[in-house]
Coordinates of C-alpha atoms in Angstrom, one line a residue:
Chain A
M1 CA 0.1 0.3 -0.2
N2 CA 1.4 3.6 -1.3
K3 CA -1.4 5.7 -1.1
I4 CA -4.0 6.4 0.6
A5 CA -7.6 9.0 0.6
F6 CA -8.9 9.7 4.1
T7 CA -12.6 11.7 4.2
T8 CA -12.0 15.4 5.9
S9 CA -12.9 18.8 6.8
G10 CA -9.1 19.5 8.2
H11 CA -5.6 20.2 6.1
D12 CA -3.4 17.9 8.4
L13 CA -3.5 15.4 10.2
K14 CA -4.7 15.7 13.0
A15 CA -8.3 17.4 11.5
E16 CA -11.5 15.3 11.9
L17 CA -12.2 12.3 10.1
D18 CA -15.6 13.7 7.9
P19 CA -17.6 9.9 7.4
R20 CA -19.0 11.0 4.4
F21 CA -17.0 10.0 1.2
G22 CA -19.3 11.6 -2.4
R23 CA -20.2 14.2 0.3
A24 CA -16.8 15.6 2.0
Q25 CA -15.3 18.3 1.8
F26 CA -11.3 17.5 1.3
F27 CA -9.8 13.8 0.4
L28 CA -5.9 14.2 2.3
V29 CA -3.1 11.7 0.6
Y30 CA -1.5 10.3 2.6
D31 CA 1.6 9.1 1.3
L32 CA 3.4 6.3 3.2
Q33 CA 6.7 5.5 1.4
Q34 CA 7.6 9.3 0.7
N35 CA 5.2 10.2 4.7
S36 CA 4.0 13.7 2.5
I37 CA 0.8 14.7 2.4
Q38 CA -2.1 16.2 -0.1
I39 CA -5.4 18.4 -0.3
I40 CA -7.2 17.7 -3.0
D41 CA -10.4 20.0 -2.8
N42 CA -13.6 18.0 -3.4
K43 CA -15.9 20.8 -4.9
Q44 CA -17.0 19.3 -8.5
S45 CA -19.1 16.0 -6.2
R46 CA -20.2 18.7 -3.7
S47 CA -22.0 21.0 -6.2
A48 CA -23.1 17.8 -8.5
A49 CA -27.1 17.5 -8.2
Q50 CA -26.3 13.2 -8.6
G51 CA -23.8 11.2 -9.0
A52 CA -21.4 12.7 -6.1
G53 CA -20.3 9.6 -4.8
I54 CA -19.2 8.3 -8.4
Q55 CA -17.3 11.4 -9.2
A56 CA -15.2 11.0 -5.8
A57 CA -14.5 7.8 -6.9
E58 CA -12.7 8.8 -10.1
I59 CA -11.0 12.2 -7.9
V60 CA -9.3 9.6 -5.0
A61 CA -8.8 6.6 -8.4
R62 CA -7.0 9.5 -10.4
A63 CA -4.9 10.4 -7.5
G64 CA -3.4 6.9 -7.6
V65 CA -4.3 6.0 -3.8
D66 CA -4.2 2.3 -2.5
A67 CA -6.7 2.9 -0.4
L68 CA -10.0 5.3 1.1
V69 CA -10.5 5.5 4.9
T70 CA -13.6 7.3 5.4
G71 CA -16.7 6.7 8.1
H72 CA -19.5 4.8 5.1
C73 CA -19.5 4.7 1.8
G74 CA -22.2 4.0 -0.6
P75 CA -23.3 1.2 -3.6
K76 CA -22.5 3.3 -6.3
A77 CA -19.0 4.5 -5.2
F78 CA -18.6 1.6 -3.9
R79 CA -18.6 -0.2 -7.1
A80 CA -16.6 2.5 -8.8
L81 CA -14.1 2.6 -6.3
S82 CA -14.3 -1.4 -6.8
A83 CA -13.1 -1.3 -10.6
A84 CA -10.7 1.0 -10.5
G85 CA -9.0 -0.8 -8.1
V86 CA -9.2 1.0 -4.5
A87 CA -9.5 -0.6 -1.2
V88 CA -12.3 0.2 1.2
Y89 CA -12.2 1.1 4.7
N90 CA -15.0 2.2 6.5
C91 CA -13.9 3.5 10.2
D92 CA -15.4 5.2 13.3
A93 CA -12.5 7.3 14.5
M94 CA -13.0 11.1 15.2
K95 CA -9.2 12.0 13.3
I96 CA -7.5 10.7 10.3
E97 CA -4.5 10.3 12.6
E98 CA -5.9 7.9 14.7
A99 CA -7.7 5.9 12.0
L100 CA -4.4 5.9 10.4
E101 CA -2.7 4.5 12.6
A102 CA -6.4 1.7 12.4
L103 CA -4.7 1.2 9.2
K104 CA -1.2 1.0 9.9
S105 CA -1.4 -2.1 13.0
G106 CA -4.4 -4.0 10.7
S107 CA -7.4 -3.3 13.1
L108 CA -9.4 -2.2 9.2
Q109 CA -11.1 -4.5 7.9
R110 CA -11.2 -4.0 4.1
A111 CA -14.8 -3.7 3.2
S112 CA -16.3 -6.1 0.4
S113 CA -19.4 -4.0 -0.3
A114 CA -21.2 -0.4 0.3
D115 CA -21.7 0.0 3.9
V116 CA -24.7 2.3 3.5
E117 CA -27.1 3.0 0.8
G118 CA -27.6 6.2 -1.7
H119 CA -28.6 9.2 -0.2
W120 CA -27.8 8.1 3.3
Chain B
M1 CA -55.2 20.7 -34.8
A2 CA -57.3 21.2 -31.7
I3 CA -56.0 23.2 -28.8
R4 CA -54.3 23.0 -25.7
I5 CA -54.8 24.2 -22.5
A6 CA -51.8 24.2 -20.4
V7 CA -53.5 24.0 -16.3
A8 CA -50.5 25.7 -14.2
S9 CA -49.3 27.4 -11.6
G10 CA -45.7 28.2 -10.1
K11 CA -47.1 27.5 -6.0
G12 CA -48.0 24.1 -4.9
G13 CA -51.5 22.8 -3.3
T14 CA -53.1 25.9 -5.8
G15 CA -55.6 23.5 -7.4
K16 CA -54.3 23.0 -10.9
T17 CA -56.1 19.4 -10.0
T18 CA -59.6 20.5 -9.4
V19 CA -59.6 22.8 -12.3
S20 CA -58.3 20.6 -15.0
L21 CA -60.5 17.8 -13.5
N22 CA -63.5 20.0 -13.5
L23 CA -62.9 22.4 -16.6
A24 CA -62.2 18.6 -18.4
A25 CA -66.0 17.3 -16.6
R26 CA -67.9 20.5 -18.1
F27 CA -65.8 21.2 -21.7
G28 CA -68.6 20.6 -23.5
E29 CA -67.0 17.9 -26.3
P30 CA -65.2 15.3 -25.8
V31 CA -61.7 16.6 -24.2
Q32 CA -58.3 14.5 -23.1
L33 CA -57.2 15.0 -20.2
A34 CA -52.9 14.6 -19.9
D35 CA -51.6 14.0 -16.3
C36 CA -48.0 15.4 -16.4
D37 CA -48.2 15.9 -12.7
V38 CA -45.8 12.6 -13.3
E39 CA -43.6 12.3 -10.1
E40 CA -47.8 12.1 -8.3
P41 CA -50.0 11.7 -11.0
N42 CA -53.6 12.0 -9.0
D43 CA -56.2 12.8 -12.0
N44 CA -57.6 9.1 -12.0
L45 CA -58.1 9.5 -8.3
F46 CA -60.7 11.0 -9.7
L47 CA -62.0 10.1 -12.5
K48 CA -61.6 6.3 -11.7
C49 CA -61.2 4.9 -14.8
E50 CA -60.4 1.3 -14.1
H51 CA -59.7 -0.3 -17.9
L52 CA -56.5 1.4 -18.8
A53 CA -54.0 0.6 -21.1
S54 CA -49.9 0.6 -20.0
S55 CA -47.4 0.9 -21.4
E56 CA -43.5 2.1 -20.7
V57 CA -41.2 5.0 -20.9
V58 CA -38.4 4.0 -22.4
M59 CA -34.8 5.6 -22.7
L60 CA -31.4 4.4 -23.9
T61 CA -28.7 3.4 -21.8
P62 CA -25.2 2.0 -22.8
Q63 CA -24.3 -1.6 -21.9
V64 CA -20.0 -2.3 -22.1
N65 CA -18.9 -5.7 -24.7
K66 CA -16.2 -6.5 -21.9
D67 CA -14.0 -8.2 -24.7
L68 CA -14.4 -4.9 -26.9
C69 CA -13.8 -2.3 -23.9
T70 CA -9.9 -1.5 -24.0
G71 CA -10.7 0.6 -20.9
C72 CA -9.1 4.1 -22.6
G73 CA -12.0 6.6 -21.0
A74 CA -13.6 9.2 -23.4
C75 CA -16.9 7.4 -22.7
G76 CA -16.6 9.2 -19.1
E77 CA -15.3 12.1 -20.3
I78 CA -18.2 12.8 -22.5
C79 CA -20.9 11.6 -19.7
Q80 CA -21.5 14.9 -17.9
F81 CA -24.0 12.8 -15.3
R82 CA -21.4 10.1 -14.2
G83 CA -23.8 7.6 -16.1
I84 CA -20.9 6.3 -17.6
I85 CA -17.1 6.0 -16.2
S86 CA -13.6 3.7 -16.8
L87 CA -11.1 4.6 -14.3
G88 CA -8.2 2.8 -15.9
S89 CA -10.7 0.0 -16.3
K90 CA -13.2 -1.8 -17.9
A91 CA -16.1 0.7 -18.4
I92 CA -19.0 0.4 -16.2
V93 CA -22.3 2.3 -16.6
F94 CA -25.1 3.7 -14.0
P95 CA -27.6 3.2 -16.0
E96 CA -29.8 5.6 -12.7
L97 CA -28.0 8.5 -13.7
C98 CA -27.7 7.7 -17.9
H99 CA -29.6 11.5 -19.4
G100 CA -29.5 9.0 -22.5
C101 CA -27.3 11.7 -24.7
G102 CA -25.9 8.9 -26.6
G103 CA -22.9 10.3 -26.6
C104 CA -20.5 7.3 -24.8
F105 CA -22.0 5.2 -27.9
R106 CA -20.3 7.7 -30.1
V107 CA -17.2 8.4 -29.0
C108 CA -16.4 4.5 -27.9
P109 CA -13.7 3.9 -30.5
T110 CA -13.7 -0.3 -30.3
G111 CA -17.6 0.0 -31.0
A112 CA -17.5 -1.7 -27.5
I113 CA -21.1 0.0 -26.2
S114 CA -24.5 -0.9 -27.1
E115 CA -27.9 0.9 -26.5
T116 CA -30.5 -0.7 -24.1
P117 CA -34.0 0.1 -23.3
H118 CA -34.1 0.8 -19.3
Q119 CA -38.0 2.0 -18.2
I120 CA -38.0 5.5 -16.6
G121 CA -42.0 5.4 -16.8
K122 CA -45.6 4.6 -17.2
I123 CA -48.0 6.0 -19.7
S124 CA -51.7 4.5 -19.1
I125 CA -54.7 6.1 -20.8
G126 CA -58.1 5.4 -20.4
Q127 CA -61.6 6.7 -20.4
S128 CA -64.3 8.6 -18.2
G129 CA -67.3 9.5 -20.2
N130 CA -66.1 12.2 -22.4
I131 CA -62.5 12.6 -20.9
R132 CA -60.3 10.2 -22.6
L133 CA -57.3 10.2 -19.7
V134 CA -53.5 10.0 -20.8
E135 CA -51.6 9.4 -17.6
G136 CA -47.9 9.8 -16.5
R137 CA -45.7 8.3 -13.7
L138 CA -42.2 8.3 -13.6
E139 CA -40.8 4.6 -12.3
V140 CA -39.5 5.1 -8.1
G141 CA -36.4 5.6 -8.0
V142 CA -35.8 7.7 -11.2
S143 CA -35.4 11.5 -11.7
L144 CA -35.7 12.7 -15.3
V145 CA -39.2 13.6 -15.5
P146 CA -38.8 15.0 -18.6
P147 CA -38.6 12.4 -20.8
V148 CA -41.9 11.1 -19.0
I149 CA -43.2 14.1 -19.7
R150 CA -43.3 14.7 -23.8
A151 CA -43.4 11.2 -23.9
V152 CA -47.5 11.4 -22.1
R153 CA -48.0 14.3 -24.9
E154 CA -47.3 12.0 -27.8
Q155 CA -49.6 10.1 -26.3
L156 CA -52.3 13.0 -27.6
L157 CA -55.0 13.0 -30.6
E158 CA -54.5 15.9 -32.2
D159 CA -58.2 16.2 -33.5
M160 CA -59.9 16.2 -29.5
P161 CA -58.9 19.1 -27.8
A162 CA -57.2 18.4 -24.7
I163 CA -55.9 20.0 -20.9
L164 CA -52.6 19.5 -19.6
D165 CA -52.5 19.1 -15.6
A166 CA -49.2 20.4 -15.1
P167 CA -47.0 19.9 -12.4
P168 CA -45.8 22.6 -10.0
G169 CA -43.1 25.3 -9.3
T170 CA -41.5 26.9 -12.3
S171 CA -38.8 24.3 -13.5
C172 CA -37.8 21.5 -16.5
P173 CA -41.4 19.5 -16.1
V174 CA -43.4 22.2 -16.1
V175 CA -41.5 24.2 -19.5
A176 CA -42.0 20.4 -20.4
T177 CA -45.5 20.4 -20.6
L178 CA -46.5 23.9 -21.7
R179 CA -43.9 24.2 -24.2
D180 CA -46.4 24.3 -27.6
C181 CA -49.5 24.7 -25.6
D182 CA -51.7 26.8 -27.3
Y183 CA -52.7 28.8 -23.6
V184 CA -51.9 28.8 -20.0
L185 CA -54.6 28.8 -17.1
M186 CA -52.7 30.0 -13.6
V187 CA -54.0 28.6 -10.4
T188 CA -53.2 30.9 -7.6
D189 CA -54.8 31.6 -4.1
P190 CA -55.0 35.2 -2.3
T191 CA -52.1 34.8 0.1
P192 CA -48.4 35.9 0.1
F193 CA -46.8 32.6 -1.5
G194 CA -49.2 32.1 -4.0
L195 CA -48.9 35.9 -5.6
H196 CA -45.0 35.4 -5.1
D197 CA -44.8 32.0 -6.9
L198 CA -47.9 33.6 -9.4
K199 CA -45.1 36.3 -11.1
L200 CA -42.5 33.9 -11.0
A201 CA -44.9 31.8 -13.4
V202 CA -46.0 34.7 -15.1
A203 CA -42.5 35.4 -16.3
M204 CA -41.8 31.8 -17.4
V205 CA -44.5 32.3 -19.1
R206 CA -44.1 35.3 -21.1
E207 CA -40.4 33.4 -20.9
L208 CA -42.3 30.8 -23.4
G209 CA -44.3 33.5 -25.2
L210 CA -47.8 31.9 -24.2
P211 CA -51.3 33.7 -23.8
C212 CA -52.4 33.6 -20.1
G213 CA -54.7 33.5 -17.6
V214 CA -55.7 33.8 -13.9
V215 CA -57.7 31.4 -11.7
V216 CA -58.0 32.3 -8.7
N217 CA -58.7 29.3 -6.1
R218 CA -60.2 29.8 -2.1
A219 CA -61.4 33.8 -3.5
G220 CA -62.2 35.7 -0.4
D221 CA -60.3 38.3 1.3
D222 CA -57.7 40.0 -1.3
R223 CA -55.1 40.9 1.2
V224 CA -51.6 40.6 -0.5
G225 CA -53.2 41.9 -3.6
L226 CA -53.8 39.7 -6.1
Y227 CA -56.0 41.7 -8.1
R228 CA -53.7 44.0 -8.8
F229 CA -51.6 42.4 -9.5
C230 CA -53.3 40.7 -12.8
E231 CA -54.5 44.2 -13.4
E232 CA -51.5 45.7 -13.6
Q233 CA -50.0 42.3 -16.5
N234 CA -53.0 42.5 -18.1
L235 CA -53.9 39.2 -16.9
P236 CA -57.3 38.4 -17.3
V237 CA -59.0 36.5 -14.0
L238 CA -61.6 34.1 -15.6
L239 CA -62.9 32.4 -12.2
S240 CA -62.6 32.7 -8.7
I241 CA -63.7 29.7 -6.8
P242 CA -64.4 30.7 -3.6
D243 CA -63.0 29.7 -0.2
D244 CA -66.1 27.0 0.0
R245 CA -65.6 24.1 2.8
L246 CA -68.2 22.7 0.9
I247 CA -65.6 22.5 -2.3
A248 CA -63.0 20.7 0.0
E249 CA -65.5 18.3 1.4
V250 CA -66.2 16.8 -2.2
V251 CA -62.1 16.7 -3.4
S252 CA -61.4 14.7 0.5
R253 CA -64.0 12.2 -1.1
G254 CA -62.7 12.1 -4.7
G255 CA -65.7 13.8 -6.1
L256 CA -65.9 15.7 -8.4
V257 CA -67.0 20.1 -7.5
A258 CA -69.1 20.3 -11.1
D259 CA -70.8 17.0 -10.3
A260 CA -71.5 17.3 -6.7
L261 CA -71.9 21.3 -6.8
P262 CA -74.0 22.4 -9.8
E263 CA -73.7 26.4 -8.9
Y264 CA -69.5 25.8 -9.1
G265 CA -70.7 23.2 -12.4
L266 CA -71.7 26.1 -14.0
M267 CA -69.0 28.4 -13.2
F268 CA -66.7 25.4 -15.0
S269 CA -68.8 25.7 -17.8
E270 CA -68.6 29.8 -18.1
L271 CA -64.4 28.4 -17.9
S272 CA -64.7 26.9 -20.8
E273 CA -66.8 28.7 -23.5
K274 CA -64.7 31.4 -22.5
L275 CA -61.5 29.4 -23.0
K276 CA -63.5 28.0 -26.6
K277 CA -63.1 31.5 -27.2
R278 CA -60.2 32.7 -26.3
V279 CA -57.5 30.1 -27.4
R280 CA -57.0 29.7 -31.3
P281 CA -55.2 26.6 -32.5
T282 CA -51.2 27.6 -32.6
G283 CA -50.6 25.1 -35.0
G284 CA -47.2 23.2 -32.2
K285 CA -46.7 20.2 -31.8
P286 CA -49.2 18.4 -29.4

C-alpha cells in the first residue's frame, strides 16, 4: 500500500475524519513511502446534483490511491472504487491520525461491499 | 389541430388538478386530460378509470461489451452525469444516472458500447365519460421527469382538445408541459406564497411566449393585492372559486366538484366557454 485517501474537512493529520465520502469537503492523500500529504478539494462532487459518490471515486482514483478510509461508502461509490482497484476501509475514528494508526496496525477490515444505502 | 390548454401554478396545492378535472368534466365535448404531474399523478383518483391501457416509457442506456472495452475512458469523459465511467479499467454503467444522450455510444473507438432500453416511466390511457385520460407515471428511483412528460404528450390525439395538468413550480418539468401549448391557465390563491410564485410563473410563461389567464382559487379577502397584480400585468382573471368548505369536502372524498355542486359546475362551464373563445390553436406540436 502506497497512497491512502482520507475524507476530511481539514488540512492535516490532526483534522477530523469526515464520515461522508461523496460529499466530503477534502480528501487528504497520505503517501506512506514519502511520508507526505496532499490535499484535494472535492468541490466538483459537492456541487453535483447527483452522482457525487461516483465523481468522488473518480477523483481519488485519479490521485493514484490504493485505499480509501472514510466513515461510510454507498453502493455506487463502492462499485466505482472497486472497478478502479481502490480498497475501501470504513472507520469510525474521530481524527485522521487515529484512522491511520488503525489502518497501519491492521485493525481495520477491508470492506467487501457498501455499508450504507445511497444518500444515507 | 385542436387546442391545448395547460393548467399550471407556480405554488403547489393551489388547485391545478381540481381546475383541470372540472374544466374537463364541463368542457361540453370530448376532451383529453393529460396528467403531466408524473411524480405524483392523481387525476385518476377522481376519474376512476378502471381499464387502463399501459405502455412503458424507455430510455436508451449504454451497455458495455467487456471483451471490446479497452478502458480508454472516452465514454466517461463525455458523460456529464456519471452515467458511465472508466477509471483505467473496463467502463461501468450507472443506468439511473444516464440521461440517454447517446454520447458514449458515439465516442467509443472500439464499438464496445451498445444501447439498451431502460424503463423510466409508464403511460396509462383510460376513458371516463367524455374524458380521455393520458397519465404519465415516473418509475420509483428515476429523476428524469421531462422525457416521461414528452411521452405523455406524444400519446395525445391531434384532433381532440386537450387539458394538460402541469406539475407545480417553474422548472424543466413545467416547461416540458407548457411548451407548444396554446394557452396557460394559472391557478393561484390569494396568499403571499400564491402571489409570489404566480409572479415567477408569469415570468416563465412570458419567456415561453404563451398567452395566459388566471384562476383564483379559495378566493376571499385579497390581502396580498393579487387582483391588482393581475390588472397591472394585463392578466385576465377568468374564474374566482370561493373559499367554500363544501368544495374541500367533495375533493377530500375523491368527487368532482362540477358534478356534486351544480352551481360550481356552471362556473366551470362558463370557464370552458371563455377559453374556447380566447384560445386558438397555433399549430404547435401535441
